[in-house]
C-alpha cells in the first residue's frame, strides 16, 4: 500500500475522469491507471467502473472513499506532529536529484550558491530511478527542489506555473567504450551492420527514454543489450570493464577520456545528446530558507 494510491483515488473520485485526475497528479494517464489498479488489487475489490463515461465509483468505491480521505488526513497530521520543530530542520533544504548530478554537478554548484547565500544545510533524497517517481518527490512535498536533466524528447510532466524552473547548465552525453584496436565500437557496428553491445539505462529512466527515441529515429541502427542499470556510474564501470558501449555524461568520464581508459565510440557528433540541467520548485510559498535559496539562484 502506498499513500499516493489513496491520493490518486480521491483525485479520481473528485473528477470522475482518469485524464483530468492524472493531470492533477502530474503523471501520465497510463501510470495513473496502473496505480489505481494496484490499489484495487491490494484491496481485492473494484473501486471504479470503467464501463461508463464519466467514470463511476462502484459500491465498494463509495464505501472506501471516506476511509481513504480520513487515512490521508491522519497520515499528514501524524507526520507533522512527529516532526521536531527544530531550528536546524527549518533551515535544511531538501533536494531530489538524479544520481549522476549528485556526483558531477551538485557539490560545486552548491558551493557557488553558498558564496551568494551564506552557510546552509542540505539533504538529498535518493534517486527513485524512474522519471515519474523522481518528479513525484517534488509534487508530494518530499523535497523542496528537484534537480534533473531535461531534453525536448523527454516530457517533464510538471505545470510550469505551479512548478517553475531555472536552467543551471548543460551537459553533453556521449557514446563511450573501452578502446579497441579496430576503431570506435559504434562506428564499426554501423559499418558492419551488426548489433551494438549496449549498456542500457532501461526504458523508464531519463536517459533511457531519451536514447530509445534517438535510436528509433535511426531504423538502420540495432542494439544488443548486455547490461542494464539506471545509474550512469554503474554503466561507466561496465564500459571500462569492456562489456559494451554506454552513453555517459562527458563530465562523469572526463578523467577516463583524458587518460585513454575510455574513448568516444563514434566520431560522428550527431550521436551525442545535449541536455539541460534544471532545478524545479513548487510555486506555493515555502519556508523562508527555500525562498532565500530561490532568490539566490
PDB file of C-alpha atoms in Angstrom, residues 1-271:
ATOM      1  CA  UNK A   1       0.000   0.000   0.000  1.00  0.00           C
ATOM      2  CA  UNK A   2       1.286   3.454  -0.887  1.00  0.00           C
ATOM      3  CA  UNK A   3      -0.124   6.777   0.275  1.00  0.00           C
ATOM      4  CA  UNK A   4      -0.058   8.137  -3.281  1.00  0.00           C
ATOM      5  CA  UNK A   5      -2.522   5.410  -4.329  1.00  0.00           C
ATOM      6  CA  UNK A   6      -5.044   6.810  -1.859  1.00  0.00           C
ATOM      7  CA  UNK A   7      -4.383  10.349  -3.080  1.00  0.00           C
ATOM      8  CA  UNK A   8      -4.832   9.177  -6.685  1.00  0.00           C
ATOM      9  CA  UNK A   9      -8.136   7.545  -5.796  1.00  0.00           C
ATOM     10  CA  UNK A  10      -9.505  10.648  -4.064  1.00  0.00           C
ATOM     11  CA  UNK A  11      -8.463  12.767  -7.078  1.00  0.00           C
ATOM     12  CA  UNK A  12     -10.319  10.358  -9.371  1.00  0.00           C
ATOM     13  CA  UNK A  13     -13.373  10.400  -7.117  1.00  0.00           C
ATOM     14  CA  UNK A  14     -13.415  14.211  -7.298  1.00  0.00           C
ATOM     15  CA  UNK A  15     -13.075  14.428 -11.103  1.00  0.00           C
ATOM     16  CA  UNK A  16     -14.545  11.102 -12.307  1.00  0.00           C
ATOM     17  CA  UNK A  17     -12.042  11.410 -15.160  1.00  0.00           C
ATOM     18  CA  UNK A  18      -8.839   9.408 -15.451  1.00  0.00           C
ATOM     19  CA  UNK A  19      -7.262  12.014 -17.738  1.00  0.00           C
ATOM     20  CA  UNK A  20      -8.104  15.027 -15.545  1.00  0.00           C
ATOM     21  CA  UNK A  21      -7.103  13.244 -12.352  1.00  0.00           C
ATOM     22  CA  UNK A  22      -3.806  12.151 -13.922  1.00  0.00           C
ATOM     23  CA  UNK A  23      -3.144  15.755 -14.951  1.00  0.00           C
ATOM     24  CA  UNK A  24      -3.848  16.961 -11.414  1.00  0.00           C
ATOM     25  CA  UNK A  25      -1.481  14.327 -10.049  1.00  0.00           C
ATOM     26  CA  UNK A  26       1.224  15.217 -12.612  1.00  0.00           C
ATOM     27  CA  UNK A  27       1.574  11.685 -14.011  1.00  0.00           C
ATOM     28  CA  UNK A  28       0.754  10.122 -17.350  1.00  0.00           C
ATOM     29  CA  UNK A  29      -2.707   8.617 -17.704  1.00  0.00           C
ATOM     30  CA  UNK A  30      -1.233   5.137 -18.148  1.00  0.00           C
ATOM     31  CA  UNK A  31       0.769   5.437 -14.914  1.00  0.00           C
ATOM     32  CA  UNK A  32      -2.264   6.829 -13.083  1.00  0.00           C
ATOM     33  CA  UNK A  33      -4.487   3.973 -14.276  1.00  0.00           C
ATOM     34  CA  UNK A  34      -1.818   1.477 -13.249  1.00  0.00           C
ATOM     35  CA  UNK A  35      -1.702   2.910  -9.718  1.00  0.00           C
ATOM     36  CA  UNK A  36      -5.498   2.777  -9.350  1.00  0.00           C
ATOM     37  CA  UNK A  37      -5.342  -0.852 -10.473  1.00  0.00           C
ATOM     38  CA  UNK A  38      -2.624  -1.565  -7.892  1.00  0.00           C
ATOM     39  CA  UNK A  39      -4.861  -0.123  -5.165  1.00  0.00           C
ATOM     40  CA  UNK A  40      -7.755  -2.280  -6.319  1.00  0.00           C
ATOM     41  CA  UNK A  41      -5.531  -5.355  -6.358  1.00  0.00           C
ATOM     42  CA  UNK A  42      -4.311  -4.587  -2.824  1.00  0.00           C
ATOM     43  CA  UNK A  43      -7.885  -4.209  -1.571  1.00  0.00           C
ATOM     44  CA  UNK A  44      -9.207  -7.120  -3.622  1.00  0.00           C
ATOM     45  CA  UNK A  45     -12.203  -5.148  -4.945  1.00  0.00           C
ATOM     46  CA  UNK A  46     -13.083  -2.960  -7.936  1.00  0.00           C
ATOM     47  CA  UNK A  47     -13.334   0.672  -6.894  1.00  0.00           C
ATOM     48  CA  UNK A  48     -14.133   2.312 -10.227  1.00  0.00           C
ATOM     49  CA  UNK A  49     -16.481   1.263 -13.016  1.00  0.00           C
ATOM     50  CA  UNK A  50     -14.676   1.824 -16.304  1.00  0.00           C
ATOM     51  CA  UNK A  51     -17.706   0.859 -18.417  1.00  0.00           C
ATOM     52  CA  UNK A  52     -19.281   4.320 -18.183  1.00  0.00           C
ATOM     53  CA  UNK A  53     -18.256   7.835 -19.122  1.00  0.00           C
ATOM     54  CA  UNK A  54     -17.624   9.687 -16.969  1.00  0.00           C
ATOM     55  CA  UNK A  55     -16.232   7.002 -14.674  1.00  0.00           C
ATOM     56  CA  UNK A  56     -18.311   5.983 -11.657  1.00  0.00           C
ATOM     57  CA  UNK A  57     -17.317   4.691  -8.254  1.00  0.00           C
ATOM     58  CA  UNK A  58     -18.607   1.212  -7.500  1.00  0.00           C
ATOM     59  CA  UNK A  59     -20.485   0.461  -4.297  1.00  0.00           C
ATOM     60  CA  UNK A  60     -17.161  -0.599  -2.770  1.00  0.00           C
ATOM     61  CA  UNK A  61     -15.512   2.572  -4.088  1.00  0.00           C
ATOM     62  CA  UNK A  62     -18.134   4.803  -2.466  1.00  0.00           C
ATOM     63  CA  UNK A  63     -17.689   2.951   0.806  1.00  0.00           C
ATOM     64  CA  UNK A  64     -13.902   3.195   0.641  1.00  0.00           C
ATOM     65  CA  UNK A  65     -13.719   6.920  -0.276  1.00  0.00           C
ATOM     66  CA  UNK A  66     -14.262   8.369   3.238  1.00  0.00           C
ATOM     67  CA  UNK A  67     -11.820   5.785   4.622  1.00  0.00           C
ATOM     68  CA  UNK A  68      -9.170   6.882   2.118  1.00  0.00           C
ATOM     69  CA  UNK A  69      -9.779  10.572   2.840  1.00  0.00           C
ATOM     70  CA  UNK A  70      -9.501  10.032   6.578  1.00  0.00           C
ATOM     71  CA  UNK A  71      -6.362   7.912   6.175  1.00  0.00           C
ATOM     72  CA  UNK A  72      -4.679  10.682   4.148  1.00  0.00           C
ATOM     73  CA  UNK A  73      -5.571  13.303   6.780  1.00  0.00           C
ATOM     74  CA  UNK A  74      -4.306  11.052   9.571  1.00  0.00           C
ATOM     75  CA  UNK A  75      -1.006  10.341   7.824  1.00  0.00           C
ATOM     76  CA  UNK A  76      -0.183  14.006   7.236  1.00  0.00           C
ATOM     77  CA  UNK A  77      -1.389  15.118  10.680  1.00  0.00           C
ATOM     78  CA  UNK A  78       0.721  12.417  12.312  1.00  0.00           C
ATOM     79  CA  UNK A  79       3.750  13.305  10.206  1.00  0.00           C
ATOM     80  CA  UNK A  80       3.517  16.960  11.172  1.00  0.00           C
ATOM     81  CA  UNK A  81       3.090  16.056  14.833  1.00  0.00           C
ATOM     82  CA  UNK A  82       6.107  13.733  14.813  1.00  0.00           C
ATOM     83  CA  UNK A  83       8.469  16.134  13.090  1.00  0.00           C
ATOM     84  CA  UNK A  84      10.586  18.096  15.563  1.00  0.00           C
ATOM     85  CA  UNK A  85      10.129  21.828  15.109  1.00  0.00           C
ATOM     86  CA  UNK A  86      13.857  22.413  15.451  1.00  0.00           C
ATOM     87  CA  UNK A  87      15.744  25.357  14.054  1.00  0.00           C
ATOM     88  CA  UNK A  88      18.098  23.035  12.139  1.00  0.00           C
ATOM     89  CA  UNK A  89      15.216  21.349  10.369  1.00  0.00           C
ATOM     90  CA  UNK A  90      13.659  24.668   9.429  1.00  0.00           C
ATOM     91  CA  UNK A  91      16.985  25.687   7.876  1.00  0.00           C
ATOM     92  CA  UNK A  92      17.546  22.431   5.958  1.00  0.00           C
ATOM     93  CA  UNK A  93      16.900  22.424   2.207  1.00  0.00           C
ATOM     94  CA  UNK A  94      15.918  19.064   0.735  1.00  0.00           C
ATOM     95  CA  UNK A  95      16.841  18.200  -2.843  1.00  0.00           C
ATOM     96  CA  UNK A  96      15.681  15.368  -5.024  1.00  0.00           C
ATOM     97  CA  UNK A  97      18.286  14.775  -7.722  1.00  0.00           C
ATOM     98  CA  UNK A  98      19.270  12.300 -10.379  1.00  0.00           C
ATOM     99  CA  UNK A  99      22.166  10.260  -9.045  1.00  0.00           C
ATOM    100  CA  UNK A 100      24.651  11.362 -11.719  1.00  0.00           C
ATOM    101  CA  UNK A 101      24.013  15.038 -10.951  1.00  0.00           C
ATOM    102  CA  UNK A 102      24.800  14.456  -7.267  1.00  0.00           C
ATOM    103  CA  UNK A 103      28.284  13.346  -8.365  1.00  0.00           C
ATOM    104  CA  UNK A 104      29.108  15.559 -11.349  1.00  0.00           C
ATOM    105  CA  UNK A 105      27.264  18.809 -10.667  1.00  0.00           C
ATOM    106  CA  UNK A 106      25.726  19.205  -7.221  1.00  0.00           C
ATOM    107  CA  UNK A 107      28.752  19.708  -4.914  1.00  0.00           C
ATOM    108  CA  UNK A 108      30.468  22.547  -6.817  1.00  0.00           C
ATOM    109  CA  UNK A 109      27.202  24.183  -7.810  1.00  0.00           C
ATOM    110  CA  UNK A 110      26.049  24.251  -4.182  1.00  0.00           C
ATOM    111  CA  UNK A 111      29.357  25.874  -3.260  1.00  0.00           C
ATOM    112  CA  UNK A 112      28.629  28.668  -5.727  1.00  0.00           C
ATOM    113  CA  UNK A 113      25.184  29.217  -4.211  1.00  0.00           C
ATOM    114  CA  UNK A 114      26.668  29.218  -0.706  1.00  0.00           C
ATOM    115  CA  UNK A 115      29.007  32.075  -1.690  1.00  0.00           C
ATOM    116  CA  UNK A 116      25.969  34.190  -2.507  1.00  0.00           C
ATOM    117  CA  UNK A 117      23.565  32.951   0.175  1.00  0.00           C
ATOM    118  CA  UNK A 118      25.877  32.120   3.058  1.00  0.00           C
ATOM    119  CA  UNK A 119      26.077  28.919   5.130  1.00  0.00           C
ATOM    120  CA  UNK A 120      23.305  26.421   4.516  1.00  0.00           C
ATOM    121  CA  UNK A 121      22.333  22.874   5.408  1.00  0.00           C
ATOM    122  CA  UNK A 122      21.209  20.459   2.695  1.00  0.00           C
ATOM    123  CA  UNK A 123      19.785  16.972   2.418  1.00  0.00           C
ATOM    124  CA  UNK A 124      19.490  14.731  -0.640  1.00  0.00           C
ATOM    125  CA  UNK A 125      16.521  12.489  -1.358  1.00  0.00           C
ATOM    126  CA  UNK A 126      17.700   9.349  -3.194  1.00  0.00           C
ATOM    127  CA  UNK A 127      17.181   8.905  -6.921  1.00  0.00           C
ATOM    128  CA  UNK A 128      13.992   6.858  -7.473  1.00  0.00           C
ATOM    129  CA  UNK A 129      15.179   5.505 -10.834  1.00  0.00           C
ATOM    130  CA  UNK A 130      12.131   6.445 -12.944  1.00  0.00           C
ATOM    131  CA  UNK A 131      11.160   9.859 -14.321  1.00  0.00           C
ATOM    132  CA  UNK A 132       7.684   9.951 -12.763  1.00  0.00           C
ATOM    133  CA  UNK A 133       8.937   8.706  -9.405  1.00  0.00           C
ATOM    134  CA  UNK A 134      11.572  11.454  -9.220  1.00  0.00           C
ATOM    135  CA  UNK A 135       9.033  14.118 -10.180  1.00  0.00           C
ATOM    136  CA  UNK A 136       6.714  12.690  -7.540  1.00  0.00           C
ATOM    137  CA  UNK A 137       9.127  13.624  -4.754  1.00  0.00           C
ATOM    138  CA  UNK A 138       8.561  17.304  -5.591  1.00  0.00           C
ATOM    139  CA  UNK A 139       4.825  17.004  -6.224  1.00  0.00           C
ATOM    140  CA  UNK A 140       4.293  15.071  -2.975  1.00  0.00           C
ATOM    141  CA  UNK A 141       6.314  17.538  -0.904  1.00  0.00           C
ATOM    142  CA  UNK A 142       9.169  15.163  -0.114  1.00  0.00           C
ATOM    143  CA  UNK A 143      11.691  17.688  -1.438  1.00  0.00           C
ATOM    144  CA  UNK A 144      11.987  21.459  -1.780  1.00  0.00           C
ATOM    145  CA  UNK A 145      13.762  21.289  -5.143  1.00  0.00           C
ATOM    146  CA  UNK A 146      14.139  18.793  -7.982  1.00  0.00           C
ATOM    147  CA  UNK A 147      17.478  18.761  -9.814  1.00  0.00           C
ATOM    148  CA  UNK A 148      17.170  16.961 -13.124  1.00  0.00           C
ATOM    149  CA  UNK A 149      18.225  16.758 -16.746  1.00  0.00           C
ATOM    150  CA  UNK A 150      15.846  17.958 -19.459  1.00  0.00           C
ATOM    151  CA  UNK A 151      15.614  17.275 -23.191  1.00  0.00           C
ATOM    152  CA  UNK A 152      12.874  18.005 -25.764  1.00  0.00           C
ATOM    153  CA  UNK A 153      12.334  14.282 -26.359  1.00  0.00           C
ATOM    154  CA  UNK A 154      11.570  13.576 -22.678  1.00  0.00           C
ATOM    155  CA  UNK A 155       8.417  15.317 -21.398  1.00  0.00           C
ATOM    156  CA  UNK A 156       8.640  16.748 -17.877  1.00  0.00           C
ATOM    157  CA  UNK A 157       5.115  16.291 -16.552  1.00  0.00           C
ATOM    158  CA  UNK A 158       5.060  19.439 -14.455  1.00  0.00           C
ATOM    159  CA  UNK A 159       2.882  22.512 -14.931  1.00  0.00           C
ATOM    160  CA  UNK A 160       5.483  25.303 -15.092  1.00  0.00           C
ATOM    161  CA  UNK A 161       3.085  27.753 -13.457  1.00  0.00           C
ATOM    162  CA  UNK A 162       2.848  25.535 -10.397  1.00  0.00           C
ATOM    163  CA  UNK A 163       6.412  24.243 -10.692  1.00  0.00           C
ATOM    164  CA  UNK A 164       8.702  26.935 -12.139  1.00  0.00           C
ATOM    165  CA  UNK A 165      12.263  26.056 -13.099  1.00  0.00           C
ATOM    166  CA  UNK A 166      15.641  27.572 -13.889  1.00  0.00           C
ATOM    167  CA  UNK A 167      18.273  26.273 -16.306  1.00  0.00           C
ATOM    168  CA  UNK A 168      21.528  25.886 -14.373  1.00  0.00           C
ATOM    169  CA  UNK A 169      23.765  24.484 -17.087  1.00  0.00           C
ATOM    170  CA  UNK A 170      24.135  21.993 -19.907  1.00  0.00           C
ATOM    171  CA  UNK A 171      25.681  18.555 -20.299  1.00  0.00           C
ATOM    172  CA  UNK A 172      26.828  16.530 -23.300  1.00  0.00           C
ATOM    173  CA  UNK A 173      26.129  12.800 -23.164  1.00  0.00           C
ATOM    174  CA  UNK A 174      28.376  10.809 -25.481  1.00  0.00           C
ATOM    175  CA  UNK A 175      28.713   7.161 -26.568  1.00  0.00           C
ATOM    176  CA  UNK A 176      31.812   5.727 -24.900  1.00  0.00           C
ATOM    177  CA  UNK A 177      33.555   2.383 -24.647  1.00  0.00           C
ATOM    178  CA  UNK A 178      36.904   0.838 -23.809  1.00  0.00           C
ATOM    179  CA  UNK A 179      39.410   1.491 -26.639  1.00  0.00           C
ATOM    180  CA  UNK A 180      39.672  -1.280 -29.208  1.00  0.00           C
ATOM    181  CA  UNK A 181      42.322  -1.790 -31.876  1.00  0.00           C
ATOM    182  CA  UNK A 182      39.838  -1.902 -34.762  1.00  0.00           C
ATOM    183  CA  UNK A 183      38.309   1.522 -34.059  1.00  0.00           C
ATOM    184  CA  UNK A 184      35.286   3.143 -32.405  1.00  0.00           C
ATOM    185  CA  UNK A 185      32.748   0.482 -31.469  1.00  0.00           C
ATOM    186  CA  UNK A 186      29.617   2.352 -32.578  1.00  0.00           C
ATOM    187  CA  UNK A 187      31.060   3.337 -35.966  1.00  0.00           C
ATOM    188  CA  UNK A 188      32.258  -0.233 -36.521  1.00  0.00           C
ATOM    189  CA  UNK A 189      28.832  -1.631 -35.617  1.00  0.00           C
ATOM    190  CA  UNK A 190      27.146   0.662 -38.144  1.00  0.00           C
ATOM    191  CA  UNK A 191      29.736  -0.151 -40.823  1.00  0.00           C
ATOM    192  CA  UNK A 192      29.363  -3.911 -40.276  1.00  0.00           C
ATOM    193  CA  UNK A 193      25.547  -3.714 -39.900  1.00  0.00           C
ATOM    194  CA  UNK A 194      25.925  -5.677 -36.655  1.00  0.00           C
ATOM    195  CA  UNK A 195      24.111  -5.110 -33.337  1.00  0.00           C
ATOM    196  CA  UNK A 196      25.993  -2.866 -30.898  1.00  0.00           C
ATOM    197  CA  UNK A 197      26.721  -4.434 -27.462  1.00  0.00           C
ATOM    198  CA  UNK A 198      24.778  -1.852 -25.475  1.00  0.00           C
ATOM    199  CA  UNK A 199      24.815  -0.871 -21.805  1.00  0.00           C
ATOM    200  CA  UNK A 200      21.243   0.283 -21.272  1.00  0.00           C
ATOM    201  CA  UNK A 201      19.540   2.662 -18.830  1.00  0.00           C
ATOM    202  CA  UNK A 202      16.278   0.734 -19.157  1.00  0.00           C
ATOM    203  CA  UNK A 203      13.016   2.088 -20.526  1.00  0.00           C
ATOM    204  CA  UNK A 204      11.822   4.438 -17.773  1.00  0.00           C
ATOM    205  CA  UNK A 205      14.854   6.450 -16.615  1.00  0.00           C
ATOM    206  CA  UNK A 206      15.551   9.873 -18.136  1.00  0.00           C
ATOM    207  CA  UNK A 207      18.453   8.766 -20.321  1.00  0.00           C
ATOM    208  CA  UNK A 208      16.676   5.530 -21.189  1.00  0.00           C
ATOM    209  CA  UNK A 209      13.694   7.385 -22.654  1.00  0.00           C
ATOM    210  CA  UNK A 210      15.862   9.942 -24.498  1.00  0.00           C
ATOM    211  CA  UNK A 211      18.136   7.310 -26.023  1.00  0.00           C
ATOM    212  CA  UNK A 212      15.299   5.000 -27.048  1.00  0.00           C
ATOM    213  CA  UNK A 213      13.772   7.885 -29.007  1.00  0.00           C
ATOM    214  CA  UNK A 214      17.127   8.672 -30.613  1.00  0.00           C
ATOM    215  CA  UNK A 215      17.577   5.032 -31.654  1.00  0.00           C
ATOM    216  CA  UNK A 216      14.014   4.808 -33.002  1.00  0.00           C
ATOM    217  CA  UNK A 217      14.764   7.720 -35.344  1.00  0.00           C
ATOM    218  CA  UNK A 218      17.589   5.659 -36.866  1.00  0.00           C
ATOM    219  CA  UNK A 219      15.883   2.488 -38.119  1.00  0.00           C
ATOM    220  CA  UNK A 220      19.077   1.015 -39.554  1.00  0.00           C
ATOM    221  CA  UNK A 221      20.708   1.014 -36.106  1.00  0.00           C
ATOM    222  CA  UNK A 222      20.379  -2.032 -33.839  1.00  0.00           C
ATOM    223  CA  UNK A 223      21.499  -2.666 -30.262  1.00  0.00           C
ATOM    224  CA  UNK A 224      22.037  -5.837 -28.267  1.00  0.00           C
ATOM    225  CA  UNK A 225      21.517  -5.109 -24.572  1.00  0.00           C
ATOM    226  CA  UNK A 226      24.190  -6.813 -22.463  1.00  0.00           C
ATOM    227  CA  UNK A 227      23.560  -4.992 -19.178  1.00  0.00           C
ATOM    228  CA  UNK A 228      21.006  -2.596 -17.681  1.00  0.00           C
ATOM    229  CA  UNK A 229      21.389  -0.032 -14.901  1.00  0.00           C
ATOM    230  CA  UNK A 230      19.543   3.256 -14.337  1.00  0.00           C
ATOM    231  CA  UNK A 231      22.683   4.788 -12.773  1.00  0.00           C
ATOM    232  CA  UNK A 232      25.360   6.258 -15.080  1.00  0.00           C
ATOM    233  CA  UNK A 233      28.218   5.395 -12.733  1.00  0.00           C
ATOM    234  CA  UNK A 234      27.250   1.730 -12.866  1.00  0.00           C
ATOM    235  CA  UNK A 235      27.252   1.776 -16.662  1.00  0.00           C
ATOM    236  CA  UNK A 236      30.597   3.587 -16.648  1.00  0.00           C
ATOM    237  CA  UNK A 237      32.254   0.787 -14.673  1.00  0.00           C
ATOM    238  CA  UNK A 238      30.780  -1.818 -17.043  1.00  0.00           C
ATOM    239  CA  UNK A 239      32.078   0.105 -20.066  1.00  0.00           C
ATOM    240  CA  UNK A 240      35.539   0.303 -18.503  1.00  0.00           C
ATOM    241  CA  UNK A 241      35.437  -3.463 -17.964  1.00  0.00           C
ATOM    242  CA  UNK A 242      34.816  -3.937 -21.685  1.00  0.00           C
ATOM    243  CA  UNK A 243      31.201  -5.065 -21.591  1.00  0.00           C
ATOM    244  CA  UNK A 244      29.991  -2.692 -24.290  1.00  0.00           C
ATOM    245  CA  UNK A 245      29.090   0.880 -25.210  1.00  0.00           C
ATOM    246  CA  UNK A 246      27.262   3.299 -22.916  1.00  0.00           C
ATOM    247  CA  UNK A 247      26.046   6.847 -23.391  1.00  0.00           C
ATOM    248  CA  UNK A 248      27.652   8.727 -20.482  1.00  0.00           C
ATOM    249  CA  UNK A 249      27.733  12.362 -19.315  1.00  0.00           C
ATOM    250  CA  UNK A 250      31.022  13.841 -20.504  1.00  0.00           C
ATOM    251  CA  UNK A 251      31.692  15.434 -17.117  1.00  0.00           C
ATOM    252  CA  UNK A 252      31.415  11.994 -15.484  1.00  0.00           C
ATOM    253  CA  UNK A 253      34.149  10.453 -17.660  1.00  0.00           C
ATOM    254  CA  UNK A 254      36.429  13.461 -18.265  1.00  0.00           C
ATOM    255  CA  UNK A 255      39.377  11.862 -16.440  1.00  0.00           C
ATOM    256  CA  UNK A 256      38.913   8.470 -18.119  1.00  0.00           C
ATOM    257  CA  UNK A 257      38.773  10.122 -21.559  1.00  0.00           C
ATOM    258  CA  UNK A 258      41.930  12.121 -20.812  1.00  0.00           C
ATOM    259  CA  UNK A 259      43.736   9.000 -19.596  1.00  0.00           C
ATOM    260  CA  UNK A 260      42.543   6.874 -22.516  1.00  0.00           C
ATOM    261  CA  UNK A 261      40.697   4.379 -20.311  1.00  0.00           C
ATOM    262  CA  UNK A 262      37.539   5.240 -22.244  1.00  0.00           C
ATOM    263  CA  UNK A 263      37.190   6.648 -25.758  1.00  0.00           C
ATOM    264  CA  UNK A 264      34.378   8.030 -27.874  1.00  0.00           C
ATOM    265  CA  UNK A 265      32.530   5.157 -29.516  1.00  0.00           C
ATOM    266  CA  UNK A 266      31.791   7.280 -32.591  1.00  0.00           C
ATOM    267  CA  UNK A 267      33.486  10.099 -34.468  1.00  0.00           C
ATOM    268  CA  UNK A 268      30.051  11.354 -35.524  1.00  0.00           C
ATOM    269  CA  UNK A 269      28.819  14.086 -33.100  1.00  0.00           C
ATOM    270  CA  UNK A 270      25.194  13.502 -34.148  1.00  0.00           C
ATOM    271  CA  UNK A 271      25.211  10.542 -31.748  1.00  0.00           C
TER     272      UNK A 271
END
